[in-house]
Amino acid sequence: MRKFFSYSLIVILLIGFGYGLGNSTILEGTKIGNTLSQMADKLTNEESVVIEGNPVTSEQEQATSTNSVTTSTNDLMKTDEIDVGIVENRVLELLNELRKEVGVSPVTSNDQLKKAANIRAIETEESFSHTRPDGRATFTVLEEAGVEYTYQLAGENLAMGTNYLDEKEMAEWLFKGLKESPGHYENMVNMGFKQVGIGVHYDGENLYIVQLFGTPL
């Protein structure tokens, strides 16, 4: 069975006022096993879409809606190893192709954001959510040692799917899911973002992709 899930989040840090404002989609933290089980119970056709809403607010971020998308099919082939570099590069290519199509300047790959995105990609195996497994807010990852990315604007897109194609095709399939979701699409074409880090994690069955957008101070 193939499954695809994706969530997005954006937050703006307004330095002059000392608070952040976000406008995106977000989902409360859940264990990935429970999420997959819940989604599987809801699948009655070969393809289905599930949209759930659960607004959350905090001092640093405000969520307005949440999306989860799942598709399924049978008789899929699964590989044991992948080249994550191929996935990362293809997602970045598709991202900037999309931005070019809508007349928005491309984003450049940033090493700090890439480190943070890789951390988040691993974390999403445990908790596929914009809340980190330890309960902290998403963008605390930008404060981690070795990352330390100071930003005025940041956003996150999450995608996960059962791995059954080659690396390039999986990147294209997951990107297509993000593109077709309004919240994720808005992040990807946001002209305010200048940089991005693409994180990829494979657990032997599912492929996790994180797009971590940023605009430095």
Tab-separated table of C-alpha atoms in Angstrom:
chain	number	residue	atom	x	y	z
A	1	MET	CA	0.000	0.000	0.000
A	2	ARG	CA	1.315	3.413	-0.910
A	3	LYS	CA	0.605	6.269	1.457
A	4	PHE	CA	1.329	9.976	1.202
A	5	PHE	CA	1.036	12.575	3.949
A	6	SER	CA	2.100	16.198	3.961
A	7	TYR	CA	1.907	19.167	6.319
A	8	SER	CA	3.122	22.742	6.028
A	9	LEU	CA	3.964	25.553	8.422
A	10	ILE	CA	5.181	29.124	8.082
A	11	VAL	CA	6.190	31.679	10.681
A	12	ILE	CA	7.357	35.280	10.390
A	13	LEU	CA	9.603	36.758	13.079
A	14	LEU	CA	8.880	40.482	13.390
A	15	ILE	CA	12.022	41.806	15.035
A	16	GLY	CA	10.745	45.322	15.667
A	17	PHE	CA	7.826	44.053	17.725
A	18	GLY	CA	9.458	41.017	19.295
A	19	TYR	CA	6.886	38.451	18.254
A	20	GLY	CA	6.213	36.033	15.391
A	21	LEU	CA	3.224	35.604	13.141
A	22	GLY	CA	2.573	32.455	11.142
A	23	ASN	CA	0.149	31.667	8.365
A	24	SER	CA	0.157	28.044	7.293
A	25	THR	CA	-1.103	24.542	7.915
A	26	ILE	CA	-0.086	22.523	10.994
A	27	LEU	CA	-0.985	19.217	12.650
A	28	GLU	CA	-0.756	18.281	16.301
A	29	GLY	CA	2.036	15.741	17.032
A	30	THR	CA	1.189	12.074	16.556
A	31	LYS	CA	3.221	8.880	16.440
A	32	ILE	CA	3.695	7.865	12.820
A	33	GLY	CA	2.510	4.327	13.487
A	34	ASN	CA	-0.770	5.558	14.919
A	35	THR	CA	-1.191	7.994	12.043
A	36	LEU	CA	-0.706	5.293	9.439
A	37	SER	CA	-3.151	3.032	11.252
A	38	GLN	CA	-5.779	5.751	11.476
A	39	MET	CA	-5.405	6.653	7.814
A	40	ALA	CA	-5.546	3.014	6.741
A	41	ASP	CA	-8.888	2.643	8.507
A	42	LYS	CA	-10.272	5.533	6.481
A	43	LEU	CA	-9.209	4.231	3.068
A	44	THR	CA	-12.259	2.827	1.304
A	45	ASN	CA	-11.275	3.542	-2.323
A	46	GLU	CA	-8.059	3.242	-4.303
A	47	GLU	CA	-7.555	6.961	-3.730
A	48	SER	CA	-8.866	9.124	-0.937
A	49	VAL	CA	-8.237	12.508	0.605
A	50	VAL	CA	-8.578	13.291	4.286
A	51	ILE	CA	-8.565	16.878	5.559
A	52	GLU	CA	-8.541	17.586	9.261
A	53	GLY	CA	-8.644	20.909	11.086
A	54	ASN	CA	-7.245	21.733	14.496
A	55	PRO	CA	-6.150	25.380	14.880
A	56	VAL	CA	-3.404	26.014	17.406
A	57	THR	CA	-1.913	29.265	18.645
A	58	SER	CA	1.179	30.084	20.674
A	59	GLU	CA	3.373	33.079	21.389
A	60	GLN	CA	5.556	32.458	18.351
A	61	GLU	CA	3.220	30.928	15.802
A	62	GLN	CA	-0.387	30.740	14.710
A	63	ALA	CA	-1.855	27.909	12.698
A	64	THR	CA	-4.971	28.371	10.624
A	65	SER	CA	-5.660	24.898	9.261
A	66	THR	CA	-4.217	21.428	8.817
A	67	ASN	CA	-4.102	19.076	5.882
A	68	SER	CA	-3.304	15.417	5.570
A	69	VAL	CA	-3.464	13.659	2.240
A	70	THR	CA	-3.236	9.949	1.696
A	71	THR	CA	-3.364	7.801	-1.418
A	72	SER	CA	-3.125	4.054	-1.725
A	73	THR	CA	-2.519	1.394	-4.334
A	74	ASN	CA	-1.475	-2.267	-4.316
A	75	ASP	CA	1.415	-4.479	-5.505
A	76	LEU	CA	4.173	-1.953	-4.910
A	77	MET	CA	7.876	-2.723	-4.954
A	78	LYS	CA	10.023	-1.528	-2.012
A	79	THR	CA	13.793	-0.994	-2.094
A	80	ASP	CA	16.113	-1.330	0.910
A	81	GLU	CA	18.469	1.549	0.109
A	82	ILE	CA	18.201	4.872	-1.686
A	83	ASP	CA	20.498	7.700	-2.753
A	84	VAL	CA	19.110	10.613	-0.752
A	85	GLY	CA	21.225	13.067	-2.758
A	86	ILE	CA	19.214	12.317	-5.891
A	87	VAL	CA	15.971	12.967	-4.004
A	88	GLU	CA	17.245	16.228	-2.511
A	89	ASN	CA	18.543	17.568	-5.820
A	90	ARG	CA	15.360	16.691	-7.707
A	91	VAL	CA	13.108	18.306	-5.098
A	92	LEU	CA	15.201	21.490	-5.267
A	93	GLU	CA	15.052	21.474	-9.067
A	94	LEU	CA	11.278	21.056	-9.071
A	95	LEU	CA	10.883	23.745	-6.427
A	96	ASN	CA	12.764	26.345	-8.439
A	97	GLU	CA	11.049	25.299	-11.661
A	98	LEU	CA	7.725	25.984	-9.938
A	99	ARG	CA	8.909	29.352	-8.655
A	100	LYS	CA	10.083	30.284	-12.149
A	101	GLU	CA	6.692	29.330	-13.582
A	102	VAL	CA	4.920	31.781	-11.274
A	103	GLY	CA	7.491	34.544	-11.709
A	104	VAL	CA	9.162	34.238	-8.307
A	105	SER	CA	12.918	34.346	-7.771
A	106	PRO	CA	14.535	30.957	-7.059
A	107	VAL	CA	15.598	29.947	-3.572
A	108	THR	CA	19.212	28.984	-2.954
A	109	SER	CA	20.284	25.948	-0.955
A	110	ASN	CA	21.615	26.875	2.475
A	111	ASP	CA	23.849	24.532	4.474
A	112	GLN	CA	22.414	25.566	7.842
A	113	LEU	CA	18.851	25.016	6.680
A	114	LYS	CA	19.876	21.713	5.105
A	115	LYS	CA	21.307	20.497	8.421
A	116	ALA	CA	18.129	21.523	10.190
A	117	ALA	CA	15.940	19.908	7.514
A	118	ASN	CA	17.828	16.627	7.867
A	119	ILE	CA	17.275	16.721	11.630
A	120	ARG	CA	13.583	17.326	11.067
A	121	ALA	CA	13.352	14.572	8.438
A	122	ILE	CA	14.636	12.042	10.983
A	123	GLU	CA	12.292	13.426	13.643
A	124	THR	CA	9.244	13.032	11.410
A	125	GLU	CA	9.671	9.267	11.482
A	126	GLU	CA	8.820	9.436	15.184
A	127	SER	CA	6.324	12.294	15.018
A	128	PHE	CA	5.024	13.388	11.618
A	129	SER	CA	4.097	16.841	12.824
A	130	HIS	CA	5.250	20.440	13.063
A	131	THR	CA	5.718	19.797	16.769
A	132	ARG	CA	9.059	18.113	17.458
A	133	PRO	CA	9.097	14.723	19.236
A	134	ASP	CA	10.165	16.334	22.521
A	135	GLY	CA	7.250	18.783	22.352
A	136	ARG	CA	9.224	21.823	21.263
A	137	ALA	CA	8.112	24.140	18.445
A	138	THR	CA	9.315	23.368	14.928
A	139	PHE	CA	11.705	26.253	14.503
A	140	THR	CA	13.693	25.517	17.637
A	141	VAL	CA	15.648	23.269	15.267
A	142	LEU	CA	17.153	26.453	13.822
A	143	GLU	CA	18.747	27.102	17.218
A	144	GLU	CA	20.514	23.740	17.350
A	145	ALA	CA	24.311	23.636	17.609
A	146	GLY	CA	25.769	23.513	14.124
A	147	VAL	CA	22.666	25.140	12.656
A	148	GLU	CA	22.171	28.465	14.445
A	149	TYR	CA	20.211	30.064	11.609
A	150	THR	CA	18.965	33.559	12.500
A	151	TYR	CA	15.907	34.371	10.446
A	152	GLN	CA	13.208	36.914	9.827
A	153	LEU	CA	10.990	34.454	7.941
A	154	ALA	CA	10.838	30.667	8.093
A	155	GLY	CA	8.532	27.939	6.837
A	156	GLU	CA	8.341	24.163	6.769
A	157	ASN	CA	6.729	21.601	4.470
A	158	LEU	CA	6.614	17.908	5.407
A	159	ALA	CA	5.920	14.980	3.094
A	160	MET	CA	5.993	11.226	3.597
A	161	GLY	CA	5.214	8.295	1.354
A	162	THR	CA	5.836	4.570	1.097
A	163	ASN	CA	8.931	4.118	-1.047
A	164	TYR	CA	8.221	2.119	-4.206
A	165	LEU	CA	9.787	4.027	-7.130
A	166	ASP	CA	13.336	5.043	-7.956
A	167	GLU	CA	14.757	8.140	-6.261
A	168	LYS	CA	13.894	10.630	-8.998
A	169	GLU	CA	10.356	9.336	-9.395
A	170	MET	CA	9.751	9.313	-5.639
A	171	ALA	CA	10.944	12.923	-5.440
A	172	GLU	CA	8.570	13.870	-8.261
A	173	TRP	CA	5.623	11.987	-6.747
A	174	LEU	CA	6.041	13.546	-3.298
A	175	PHE	CA	6.604	16.980	-4.799
A	176	LYS	CA	3.403	16.606	-6.823
A	177	GLY	CA	1.520	15.930	-3.585
A	178	LEU	CA	2.959	19.072	-2.013
A	179	LYS	CA	2.176	21.141	-5.091
A	180	GLU	CA	-1.452	20.023	-5.082
A	181	SER	CA	-1.946	21.034	-1.430
A	182	PRO	CA	-2.751	24.779	-1.078
A	183	GLY	CA	-0.818	25.343	2.148
A	184	HIS	CA	2.340	23.668	0.885
A	185	TYR	CA	2.036	25.373	-2.484
A	186	GLU	CA	1.877	28.772	-0.793
A	187	ASN	CA	5.110	28.057	1.037
A	188	MET	CA	6.849	26.915	-2.140
A	189	VAL	CA	5.926	30.021	-4.159
A	190	ASN	CA	6.266	32.531	-1.312
A	191	MET	CA	8.384	35.358	-2.705
A	192	GLY	CA	9.542	36.228	0.807
A	193	PHE	CA	11.641	33.082	1.083
A	194	LYS	CA	15.223	33.402	-0.160
A	195	GLN	CA	16.811	30.126	0.974
A	196	VAL	CA	15.860	26.499	1.510
A	197	GLY	CA	17.192	23.292	2.992
A	198	ILE	CA	15.940	19.938	1.713
A	199	GLY	CA	16.061	17.076	4.213
A	200	VAL	CA	15.510	13.429	3.289
A	201	HIS	CA	15.224	10.372	5.525
A	202	TYR	CA	14.446	6.766	4.609
A	203	ASP	CA	13.509	4.233	7.285
A	204	GLY	CA	13.542	1.178	5.027
A	205	GLU	CA	9.876	1.527	4.112
A	206	ASN	CA	8.823	5.173	4.109
A	207	LEU	CA	10.562	8.173	2.562
A	208	TYR	CA	10.378	11.462	4.472
A	209	ILE	CA	11.050	14.837	2.864
A	210	VAL	CA	11.325	18.200	4.614
A	211	GLN	CA	11.463	21.572	2.890
A	212	LEU	CA	12.743	24.124	5.398
A	213	PHE	CA	12.480	27.650	4.015
A	214	GLY	CA	14.169	30.712	5.425
A	215	THR	CA	15.094	34.334	4.946
A	216	PRO	CA	18.088	35.367	7.058
A	217	LEU	CA	18.359	38.605	9.025
